[in-house]
Coordinates of C-alpha atoms and ligand atoms in Angstrom, one line a residue:
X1 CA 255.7 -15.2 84.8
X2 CA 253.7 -14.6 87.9
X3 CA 256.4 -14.3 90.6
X4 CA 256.2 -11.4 92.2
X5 CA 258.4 -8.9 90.7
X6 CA 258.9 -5.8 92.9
X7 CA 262.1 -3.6 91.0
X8 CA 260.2 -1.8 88.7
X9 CA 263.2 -1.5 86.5
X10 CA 263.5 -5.5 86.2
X11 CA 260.0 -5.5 85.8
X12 CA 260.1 -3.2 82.8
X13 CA 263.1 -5.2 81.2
X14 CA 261.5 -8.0 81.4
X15 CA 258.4 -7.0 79.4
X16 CA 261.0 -4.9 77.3
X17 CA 260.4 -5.3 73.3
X18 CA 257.4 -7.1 73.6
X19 CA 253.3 -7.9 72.6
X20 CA 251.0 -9.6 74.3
X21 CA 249.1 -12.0 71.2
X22 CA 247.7 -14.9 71.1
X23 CA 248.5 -15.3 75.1
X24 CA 252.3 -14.9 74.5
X25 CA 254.8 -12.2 75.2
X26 CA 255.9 -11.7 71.2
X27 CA 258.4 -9.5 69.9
X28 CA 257.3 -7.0 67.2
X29 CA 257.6 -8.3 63.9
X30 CA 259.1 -5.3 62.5
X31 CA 262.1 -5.4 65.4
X32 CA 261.5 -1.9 65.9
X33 CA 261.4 -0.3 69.3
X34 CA 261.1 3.0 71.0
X35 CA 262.3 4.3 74.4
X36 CA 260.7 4.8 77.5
X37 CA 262.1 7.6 79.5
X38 CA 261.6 7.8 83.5
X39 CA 260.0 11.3 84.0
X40 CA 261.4 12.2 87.1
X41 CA 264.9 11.7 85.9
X42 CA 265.0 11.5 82.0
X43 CA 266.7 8.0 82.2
X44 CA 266.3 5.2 80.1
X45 CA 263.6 2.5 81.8
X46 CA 263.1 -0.1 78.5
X47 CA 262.3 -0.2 74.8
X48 CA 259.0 -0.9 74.0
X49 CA 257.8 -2.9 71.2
X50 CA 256.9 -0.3 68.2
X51 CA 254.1 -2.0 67.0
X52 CA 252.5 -1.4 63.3
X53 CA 250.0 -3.0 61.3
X54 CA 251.1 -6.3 60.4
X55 CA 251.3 -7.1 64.4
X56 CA 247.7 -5.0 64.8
X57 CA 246.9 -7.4 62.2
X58 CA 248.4 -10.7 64.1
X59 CA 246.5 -9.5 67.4
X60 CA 243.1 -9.0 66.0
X61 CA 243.3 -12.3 64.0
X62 CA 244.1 -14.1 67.4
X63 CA 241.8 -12.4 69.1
X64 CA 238.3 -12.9 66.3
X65 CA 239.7 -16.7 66.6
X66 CA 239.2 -17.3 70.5
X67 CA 236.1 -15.0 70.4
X68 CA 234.1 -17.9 69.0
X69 CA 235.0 -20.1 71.9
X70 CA 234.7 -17.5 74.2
X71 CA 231.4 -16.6 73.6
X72 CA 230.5 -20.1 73.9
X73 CA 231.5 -20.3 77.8
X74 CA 228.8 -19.5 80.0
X75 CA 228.3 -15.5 80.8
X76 CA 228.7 -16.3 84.3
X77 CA 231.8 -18.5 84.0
X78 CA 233.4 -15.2 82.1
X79 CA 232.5 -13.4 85.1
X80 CA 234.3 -16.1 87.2
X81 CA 237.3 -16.1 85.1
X82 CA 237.7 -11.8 85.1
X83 CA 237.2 -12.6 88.8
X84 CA 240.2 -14.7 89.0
X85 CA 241.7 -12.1 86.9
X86 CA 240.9 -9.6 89.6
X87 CA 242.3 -11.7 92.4
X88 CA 245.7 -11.9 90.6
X89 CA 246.1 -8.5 89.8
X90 CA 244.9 -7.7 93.6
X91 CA 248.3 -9.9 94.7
X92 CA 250.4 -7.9 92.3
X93 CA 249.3 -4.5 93.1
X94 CA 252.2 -3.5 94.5
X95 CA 254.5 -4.4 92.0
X96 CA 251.7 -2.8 89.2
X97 CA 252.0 0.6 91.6
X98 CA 255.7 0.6 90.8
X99 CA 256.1 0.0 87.6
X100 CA 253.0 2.6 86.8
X101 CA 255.0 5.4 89.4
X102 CA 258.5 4.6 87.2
X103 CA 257.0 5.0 83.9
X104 CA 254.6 7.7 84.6
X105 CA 255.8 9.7 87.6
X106 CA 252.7 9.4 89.9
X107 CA 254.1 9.1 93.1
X108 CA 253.3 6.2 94.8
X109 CA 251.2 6.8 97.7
X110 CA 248.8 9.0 96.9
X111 CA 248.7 8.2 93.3
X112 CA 250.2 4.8 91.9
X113 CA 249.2 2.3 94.9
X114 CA 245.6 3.6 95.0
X115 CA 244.7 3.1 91.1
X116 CA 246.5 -0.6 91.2
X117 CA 243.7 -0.8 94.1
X118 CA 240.9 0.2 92.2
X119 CA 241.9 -2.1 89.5
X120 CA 241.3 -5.4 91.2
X121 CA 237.9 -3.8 92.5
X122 CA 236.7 -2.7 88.6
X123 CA 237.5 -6.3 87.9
X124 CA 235.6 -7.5 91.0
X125 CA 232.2 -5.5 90.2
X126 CA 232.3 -6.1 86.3
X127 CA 232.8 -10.4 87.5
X128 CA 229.4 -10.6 89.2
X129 CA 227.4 -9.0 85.8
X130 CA 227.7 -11.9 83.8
X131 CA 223.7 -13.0 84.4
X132 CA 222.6 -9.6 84.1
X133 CA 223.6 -9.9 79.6
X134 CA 219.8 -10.4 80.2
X135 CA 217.1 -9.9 77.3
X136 CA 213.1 -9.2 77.5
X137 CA 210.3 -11.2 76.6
X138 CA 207.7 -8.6 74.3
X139 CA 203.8 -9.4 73.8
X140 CA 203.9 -9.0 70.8
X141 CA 201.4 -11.4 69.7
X142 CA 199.8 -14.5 71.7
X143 CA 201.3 -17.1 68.7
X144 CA 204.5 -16.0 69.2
X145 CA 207.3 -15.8 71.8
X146 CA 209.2 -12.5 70.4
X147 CA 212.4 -11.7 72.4
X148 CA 215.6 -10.2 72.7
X149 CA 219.1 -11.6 73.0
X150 CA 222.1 -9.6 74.3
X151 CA 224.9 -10.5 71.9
X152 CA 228.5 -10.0 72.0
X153 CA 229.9 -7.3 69.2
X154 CA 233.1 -9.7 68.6
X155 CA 236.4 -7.8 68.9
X156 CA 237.3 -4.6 70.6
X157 CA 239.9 -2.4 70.2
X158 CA 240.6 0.1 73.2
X159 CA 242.8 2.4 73.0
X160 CA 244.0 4.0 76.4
X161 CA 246.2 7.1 77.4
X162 CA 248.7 7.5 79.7
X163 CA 247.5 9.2 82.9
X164 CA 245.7 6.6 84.5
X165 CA 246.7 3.2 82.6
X166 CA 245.3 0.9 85.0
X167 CA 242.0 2.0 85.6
X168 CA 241.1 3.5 82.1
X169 CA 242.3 -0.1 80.8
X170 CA 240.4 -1.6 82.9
X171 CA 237.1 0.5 82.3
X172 CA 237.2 -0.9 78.7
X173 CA 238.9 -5.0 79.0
X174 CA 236.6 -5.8 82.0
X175 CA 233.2 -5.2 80.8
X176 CA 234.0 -6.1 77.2
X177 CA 235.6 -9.4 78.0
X178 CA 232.3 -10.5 80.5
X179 CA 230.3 -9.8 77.4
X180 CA 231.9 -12.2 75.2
X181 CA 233.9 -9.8 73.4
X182 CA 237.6 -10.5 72.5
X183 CA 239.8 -7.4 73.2
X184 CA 242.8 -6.1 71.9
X185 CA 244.5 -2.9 73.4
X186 CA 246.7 0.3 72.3
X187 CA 248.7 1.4 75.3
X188 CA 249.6 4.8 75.4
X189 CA 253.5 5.8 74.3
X190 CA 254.5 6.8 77.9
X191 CA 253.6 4.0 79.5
X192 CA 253.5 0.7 78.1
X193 CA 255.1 -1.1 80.6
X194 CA 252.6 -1.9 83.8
X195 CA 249.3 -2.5 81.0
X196 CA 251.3 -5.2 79.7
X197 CA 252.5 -6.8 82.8
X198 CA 248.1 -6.8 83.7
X199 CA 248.3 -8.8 80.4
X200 CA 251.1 -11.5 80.8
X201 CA 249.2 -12.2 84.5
X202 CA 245.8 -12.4 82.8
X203 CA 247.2 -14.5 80.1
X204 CA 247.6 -17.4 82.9
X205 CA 244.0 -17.5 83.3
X206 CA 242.1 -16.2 80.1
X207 CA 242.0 -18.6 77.1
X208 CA 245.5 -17.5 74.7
X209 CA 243.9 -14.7 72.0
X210 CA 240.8 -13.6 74.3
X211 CA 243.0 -10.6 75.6
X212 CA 245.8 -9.3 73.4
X213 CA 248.0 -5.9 73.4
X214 CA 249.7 -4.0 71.2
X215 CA 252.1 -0.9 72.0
X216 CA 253.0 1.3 69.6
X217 CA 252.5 5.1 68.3
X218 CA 248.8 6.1 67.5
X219 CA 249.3 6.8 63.7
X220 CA 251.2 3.6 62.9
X221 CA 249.5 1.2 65.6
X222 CA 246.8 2.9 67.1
X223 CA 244.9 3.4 63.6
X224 CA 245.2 0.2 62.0
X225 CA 243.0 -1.1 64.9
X226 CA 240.6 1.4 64.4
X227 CA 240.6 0.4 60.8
X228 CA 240.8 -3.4 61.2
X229 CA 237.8 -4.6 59.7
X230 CA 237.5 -7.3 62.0
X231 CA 237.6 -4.8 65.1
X232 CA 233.3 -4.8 65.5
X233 CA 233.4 -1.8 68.4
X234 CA 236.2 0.7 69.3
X235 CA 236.4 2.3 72.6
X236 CA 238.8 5.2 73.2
X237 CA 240.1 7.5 75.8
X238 CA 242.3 10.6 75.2
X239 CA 242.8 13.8 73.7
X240 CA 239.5 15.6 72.1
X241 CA 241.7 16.1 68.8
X242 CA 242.5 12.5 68.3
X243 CA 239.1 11.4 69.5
X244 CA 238.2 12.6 66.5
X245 CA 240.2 11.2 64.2
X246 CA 238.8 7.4 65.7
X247 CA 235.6 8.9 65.6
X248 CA 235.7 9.7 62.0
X249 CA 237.7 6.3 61.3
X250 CA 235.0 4.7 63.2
X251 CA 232.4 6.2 60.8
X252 CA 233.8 5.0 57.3
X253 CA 233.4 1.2 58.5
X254 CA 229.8 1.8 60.4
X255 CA 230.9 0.6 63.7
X256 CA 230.1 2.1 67.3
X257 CA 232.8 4.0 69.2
X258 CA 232.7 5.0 72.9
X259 CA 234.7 8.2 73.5
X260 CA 235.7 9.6 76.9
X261 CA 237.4 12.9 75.6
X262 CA 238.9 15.8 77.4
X263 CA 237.6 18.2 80.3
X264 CA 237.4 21.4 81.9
X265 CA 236.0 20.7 84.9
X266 CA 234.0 23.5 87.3
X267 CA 233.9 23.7 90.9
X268 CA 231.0 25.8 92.3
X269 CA 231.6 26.9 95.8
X270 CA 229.3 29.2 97.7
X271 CA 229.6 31.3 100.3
X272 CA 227.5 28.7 103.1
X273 CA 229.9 26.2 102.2
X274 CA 232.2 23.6 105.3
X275 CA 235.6 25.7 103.9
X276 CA 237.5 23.1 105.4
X277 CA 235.6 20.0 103.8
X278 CA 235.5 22.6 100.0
X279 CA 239.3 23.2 100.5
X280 CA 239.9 19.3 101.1
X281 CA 237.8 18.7 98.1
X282 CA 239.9 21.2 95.8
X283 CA 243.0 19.6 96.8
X284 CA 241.6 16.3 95.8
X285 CA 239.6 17.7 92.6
X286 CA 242.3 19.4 91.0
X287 CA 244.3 16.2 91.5
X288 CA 247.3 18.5 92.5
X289 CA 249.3 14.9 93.6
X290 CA 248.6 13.7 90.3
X291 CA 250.1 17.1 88.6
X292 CA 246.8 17.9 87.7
X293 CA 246.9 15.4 84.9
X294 CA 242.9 14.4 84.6
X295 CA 240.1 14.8 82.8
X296 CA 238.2 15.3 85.5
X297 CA 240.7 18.1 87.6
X298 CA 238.8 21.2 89.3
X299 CA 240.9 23.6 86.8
X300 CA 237.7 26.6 87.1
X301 CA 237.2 27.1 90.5
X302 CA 234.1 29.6 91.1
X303 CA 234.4 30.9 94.7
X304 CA 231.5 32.8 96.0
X305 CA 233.0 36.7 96.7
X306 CA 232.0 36.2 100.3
X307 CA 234.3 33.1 101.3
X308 CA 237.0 33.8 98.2
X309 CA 239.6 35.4 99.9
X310 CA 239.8 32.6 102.6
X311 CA 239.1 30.0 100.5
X312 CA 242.5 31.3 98.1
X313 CA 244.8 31.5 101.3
X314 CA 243.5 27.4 102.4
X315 CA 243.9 26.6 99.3
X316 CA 247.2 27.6 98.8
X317 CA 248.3 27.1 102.6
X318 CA 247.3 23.2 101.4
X319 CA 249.1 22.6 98.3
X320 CA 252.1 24.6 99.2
X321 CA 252.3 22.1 101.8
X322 CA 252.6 19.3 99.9
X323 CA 255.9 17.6 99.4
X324 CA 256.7 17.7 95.3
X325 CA 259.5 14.6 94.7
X326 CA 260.7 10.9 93.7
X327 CA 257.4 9.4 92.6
X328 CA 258.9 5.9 94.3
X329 CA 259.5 8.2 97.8
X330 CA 256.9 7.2 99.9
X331 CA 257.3 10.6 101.3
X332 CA 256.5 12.2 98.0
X333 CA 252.8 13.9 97.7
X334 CA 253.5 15.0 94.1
X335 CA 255.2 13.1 91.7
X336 CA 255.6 14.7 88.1
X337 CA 254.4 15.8 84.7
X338 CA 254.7 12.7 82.1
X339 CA 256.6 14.2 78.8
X340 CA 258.7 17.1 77.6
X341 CA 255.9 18.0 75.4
X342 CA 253.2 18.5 78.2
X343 CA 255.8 20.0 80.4
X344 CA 256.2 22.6 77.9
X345 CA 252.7 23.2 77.2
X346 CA 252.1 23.6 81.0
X347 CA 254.7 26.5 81.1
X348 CA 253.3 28.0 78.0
X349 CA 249.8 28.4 79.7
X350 CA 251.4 29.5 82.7
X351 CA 252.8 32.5 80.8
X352 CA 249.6 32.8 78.7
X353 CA 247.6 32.8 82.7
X354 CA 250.4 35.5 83.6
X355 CA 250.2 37.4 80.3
X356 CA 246.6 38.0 80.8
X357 CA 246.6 39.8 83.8
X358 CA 246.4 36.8 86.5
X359 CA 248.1 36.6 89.4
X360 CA 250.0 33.1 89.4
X361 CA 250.1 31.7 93.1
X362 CA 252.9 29.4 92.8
X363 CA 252.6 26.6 95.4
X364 CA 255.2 23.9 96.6
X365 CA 258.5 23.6 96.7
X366 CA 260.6 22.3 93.6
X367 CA 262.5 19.5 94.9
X368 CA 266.4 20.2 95.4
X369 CA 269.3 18.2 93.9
X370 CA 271.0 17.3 91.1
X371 CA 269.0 14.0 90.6
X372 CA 265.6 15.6 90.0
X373 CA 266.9 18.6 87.7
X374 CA 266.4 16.3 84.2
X375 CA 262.8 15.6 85.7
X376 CA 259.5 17.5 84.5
X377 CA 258.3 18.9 88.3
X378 CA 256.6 22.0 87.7
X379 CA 255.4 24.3 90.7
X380 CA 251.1 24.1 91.0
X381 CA 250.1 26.8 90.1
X382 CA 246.5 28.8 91.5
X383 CA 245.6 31.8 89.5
X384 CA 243.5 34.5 90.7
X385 CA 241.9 37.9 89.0
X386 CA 242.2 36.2 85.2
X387 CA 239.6 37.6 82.7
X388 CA 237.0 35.2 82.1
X389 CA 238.3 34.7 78.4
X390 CA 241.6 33.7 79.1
X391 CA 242.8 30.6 77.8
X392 CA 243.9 29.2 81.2
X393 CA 239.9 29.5 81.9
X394 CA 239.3 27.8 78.5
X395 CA 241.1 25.5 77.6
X396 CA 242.4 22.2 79.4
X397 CA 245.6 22.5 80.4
X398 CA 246.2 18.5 81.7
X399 CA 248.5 20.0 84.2
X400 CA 248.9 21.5 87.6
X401 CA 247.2 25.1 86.9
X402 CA 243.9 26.0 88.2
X403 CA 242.0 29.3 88.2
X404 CA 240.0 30.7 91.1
X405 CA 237.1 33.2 89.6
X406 CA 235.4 35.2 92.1
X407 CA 231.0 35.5 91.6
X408 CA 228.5 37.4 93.1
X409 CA 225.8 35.3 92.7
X410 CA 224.4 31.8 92.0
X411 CA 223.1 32.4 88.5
X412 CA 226.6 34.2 87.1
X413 CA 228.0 31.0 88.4
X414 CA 226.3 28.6 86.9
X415 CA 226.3 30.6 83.6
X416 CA 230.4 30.9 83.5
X417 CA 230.4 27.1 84.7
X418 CA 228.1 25.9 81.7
X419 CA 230.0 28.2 78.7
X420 CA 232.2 25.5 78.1
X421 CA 232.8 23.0 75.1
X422 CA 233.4 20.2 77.5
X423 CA 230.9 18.6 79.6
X424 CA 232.7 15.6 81.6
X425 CA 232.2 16.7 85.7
X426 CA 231.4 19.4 87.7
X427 CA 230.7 19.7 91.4
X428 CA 228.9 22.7 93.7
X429 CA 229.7 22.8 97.3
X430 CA 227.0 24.5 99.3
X431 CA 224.8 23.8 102.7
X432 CA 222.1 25.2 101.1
X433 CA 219.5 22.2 99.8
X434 CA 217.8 24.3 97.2
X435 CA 221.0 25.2 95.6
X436 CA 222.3 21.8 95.5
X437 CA 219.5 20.3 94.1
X438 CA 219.3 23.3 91.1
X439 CA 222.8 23.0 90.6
X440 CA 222.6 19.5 90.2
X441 CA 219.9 19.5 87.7
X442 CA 221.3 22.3 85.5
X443 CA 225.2 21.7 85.3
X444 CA 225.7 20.7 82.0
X445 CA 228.1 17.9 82.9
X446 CA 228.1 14.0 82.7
X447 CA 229.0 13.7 86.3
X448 CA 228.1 16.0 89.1
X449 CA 229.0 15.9 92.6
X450 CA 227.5 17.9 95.8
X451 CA 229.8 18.7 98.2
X452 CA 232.4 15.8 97.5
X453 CA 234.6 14.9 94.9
X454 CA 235.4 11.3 94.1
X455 CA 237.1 10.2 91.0
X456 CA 235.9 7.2 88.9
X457 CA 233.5 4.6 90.4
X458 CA 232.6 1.1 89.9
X459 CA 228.7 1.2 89.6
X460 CA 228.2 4.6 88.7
X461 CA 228.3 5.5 84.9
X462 CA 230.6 7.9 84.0
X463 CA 231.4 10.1 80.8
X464 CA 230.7 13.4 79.3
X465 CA 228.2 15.5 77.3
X466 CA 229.2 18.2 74.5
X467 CA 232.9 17.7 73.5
X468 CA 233.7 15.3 76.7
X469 CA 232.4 12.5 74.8
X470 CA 230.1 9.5 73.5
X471 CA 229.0 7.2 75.9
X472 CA 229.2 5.7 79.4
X473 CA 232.1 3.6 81.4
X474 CA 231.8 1.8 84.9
X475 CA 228.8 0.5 84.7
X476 CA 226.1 -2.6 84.4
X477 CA 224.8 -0.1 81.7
X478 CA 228.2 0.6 80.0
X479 CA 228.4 -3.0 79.6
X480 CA 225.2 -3.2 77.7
X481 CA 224.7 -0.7 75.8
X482 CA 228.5 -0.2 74.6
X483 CA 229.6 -4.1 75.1
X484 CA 226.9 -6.1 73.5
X485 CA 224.0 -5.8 70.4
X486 CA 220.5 -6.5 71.1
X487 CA 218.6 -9.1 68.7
X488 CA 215.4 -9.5 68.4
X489 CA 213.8 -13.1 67.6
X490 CA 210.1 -14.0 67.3
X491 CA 209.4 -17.6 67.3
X492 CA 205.7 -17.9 65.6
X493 CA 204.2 -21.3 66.6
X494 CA 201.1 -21.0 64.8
Ligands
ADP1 P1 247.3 12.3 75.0 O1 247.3 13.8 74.8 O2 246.6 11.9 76.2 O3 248.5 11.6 74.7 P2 246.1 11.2 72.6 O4 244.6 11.3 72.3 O5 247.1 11.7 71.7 O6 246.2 11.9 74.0 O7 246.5 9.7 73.0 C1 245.6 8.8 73.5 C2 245.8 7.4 72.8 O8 245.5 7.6 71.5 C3 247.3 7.0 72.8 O9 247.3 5.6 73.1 C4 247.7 7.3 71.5 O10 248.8 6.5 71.0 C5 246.5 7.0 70.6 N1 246.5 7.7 69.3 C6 247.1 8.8 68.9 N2 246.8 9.1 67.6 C7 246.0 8.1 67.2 C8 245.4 7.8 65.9 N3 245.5 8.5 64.9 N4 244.6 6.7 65.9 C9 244.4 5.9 66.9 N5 245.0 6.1 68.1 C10 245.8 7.2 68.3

């Protein structure tokens, strides 16, 4: 169906139950579903298909069958068709931004509409690659022509969280497929709902089996793809812990595995700093509209003791302005957490953060009214004065809670900023050119960022170091390097 389908509820019903395999919606072949629960209001949206092994199994067959064909077709006419792809799922952003607010309670406007947007536009940058699957020639002798050929692995199997469906999907579908790889995805639990309506449009344009996906829970649907042995290449994001366990899975059958893993993200700011431009860029860091839930949020923020106290009260003046609500509002600034469980494991850091010593700067106003009191809104939260080892400091939190540490100088900063397991992004805010450029060099971080803070690009690889993660998304190099193998053929004429 490629109407235009606007009530996210009807939306949801109508993908209710279902796969996407062999280029049809399919119901699972067990019958069993599970619920998916708005989380601003606790009410019932759909049941989604609770795929297991035997429909793993039915996706991945489909999909090793089209891959022969489909690595056949030209690498540019891929490109054309993911293009198309793009182009579709550009008309039905709006309806994608819906369905993505209901099920996972970013609110709309500053969240939901503007990762349907970036969609289309990961779509569009991956469509124009296809020439680039490019090999060398090598002299390796005068009698022969020795070469390489960029080769497609076969099938993938992405498995994808909840927090940013769209995007993180499309990270993994769009440069797999222009490689010639087949695909079948894992949604995330929380939200199946607005992945598989990308799916149902694609499946107008793509040959039936090239793209398939499978929702279900990770032990009973998200492992069997892992362990398929006909899934040739495994790319993953989510949760350190369970990045693991693919990782591990991964290993017994040989096979590669990109893994873009958890993060606690630092945010150097010095005393020479534009406050205004730092405080805009906290704001949008932390992803305080998006409660916080990134990989990427600000949650260490290291304020120079020179501009901390009025960098604390901006801050705060900012987010306690924002407008906490409906994620379908258009007035709403911040929607709300996705699931009991990490509503409850946001509180229990909050006490933790409290427990410690800190001082918990509660910002925003919960919203009012009977309607929203079943929802998962929880107040931001900006500590201050927390000991270094705290937890809160440590550990990420995936939710609205950040931590303001006060440093003397440069060196103590980047020292506190570094002793970290993760290594994802980081970003220093400073006039000073000297700083920036050190800072920029020795922040042990896949992504670092002077002075601005923007999320996910098209063109720009992106992934972490240390516990963050294996491998690189977003760009012509994730493509090859994590999308294709490399062969090398030498034709002797002697
Ligand atoms: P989060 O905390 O973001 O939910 P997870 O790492 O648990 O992070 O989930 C990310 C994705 O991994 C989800 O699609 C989930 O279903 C899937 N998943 C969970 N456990 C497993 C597993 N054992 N094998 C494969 N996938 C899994």
């Amino acid at each position: 169906m490629t109407d235009l389908v606007l009530d996210p509820h009807a939306l949801a019903k109508h993908l209710q139950q279902r796969h996407l395999i062999g280029g049809q919606l399919v119901a699972p072949s067990s019958g069993q579903s599970f619920e998916v629960a708005s989380p601003a209001t606790g009410a019932l949206i759909a049941l989604a298909a609770a795929g297991d092994a035997a429909d793993v199994d039915a996706a991945v067959t489909s999909a090793a069958t089209a891959q022969v064909a489909w690595a056949k077709v030209s690498a540019r006419q891929r490109g054309k068709l993911i293009g198309a792809c793009g182009a579709l799922l550009d008309a039905h952003k709006e309806e994608l931004a819906r369905l993505v607010a209901l099920e996972t309670g970013k609110a709309i406007r500053t969240e939901s509409r503007i990762e349907a947007g970036v969609l289309a536009d990961i779509f569009h940058f991956y469509a124009g690659l296809g020439s680039e699957l490019k090999g060398e020639t090598i002299p390796f002798h005068p009698d022969m022509l020795t070469m390489t050929i960029r080769e497609p692995i076969g099938v993938v199997g992405a498995i994808i969280p909840w927090n940013a469906p769209l995007l993180l999907m499309a990270l993994k579908i769009a440069p797999a497929l222009v490689a010639g790889n087949t695909v079948v995805v894992k949604s995330a639990e929380e939200a199946p709902f607005a992945v598989l309506r990308i799916c149902e449009l694609m499946a107008t344009i793509l040959p039936p089996g090239v793209f398939n996906l499978v929702s279900g829970m990770g032990p009973e649907c998200g492992a069997p793809l892992v362990a398929h042995p006909k899934v040739g290449k495994v790319t993953f994001t989510g949760s350190v812990e369970t990045g693991k366990i693919v990782a591990r899975a991964a290993a017994e059958k040989l096979i590669p595995v990109t893994l873009e893993l958890g993060g606690k993200s630092p945010m150097i700011v010095m005393d020479d700093c534009d406050l205004d431009r730092t405080v805009a860029g906290a704001v949008a860091g932390m992803r305080f509209t998006r409660m916080g839930q990134s990989c990427t949020a600000a949650s260490r923020m290291y304020v120079q003791a020179g501009i901390h106290d009025r960098f604390v009260a901006a801050l705060r003046a900012k987010v306690d302005a924002m407008l906490m609500g409906d994620p379908l509002d258009e007035k709403t600034d911040i929607g709300t957490i996705i699931s009991r469980a990490q509503f409850e494991k946001v509180n229990a850091y909050i006490a933790i953060g409290k427990a410690d010593g800190g001082t918990a700067n509660e910002c925003s106003a919960l919203p009012t009214g009977d309607a929203f009191k079943p929802g998962y809104y929880v107040r931001p939260v900006i500590f201050t004065d927390l000991p270094g080892s705290s937890r809160v400091i440590r550990e990420e939190i995936f939710g609205p809670v950040t931590a303001v540490i006060k440093f003397d100088d440069f060196e103590q900063a980047l020292a506190a900023a570094n002793d970290s397991e993760y290594g994802l992004a980081a970003t220093l805010w400073t006039r000073d050119l000297k700083t920036a450029l050190d800072g920029a060099r020795r922040l042990q971080a896949g992504f670092v960022q002077v002075n601005q803070n923007l999320v996910v690009q098209p063109g720009l690889s992106y992934g972490g170091i240390k516990s963050s993660g294996l491998g690189k998304e977003a760009s012509l190099e994730a493509m090859l390097d994590h999308f294709t193998t490399k062969k090398t053929v030498i034709l002797n004429m002697t």
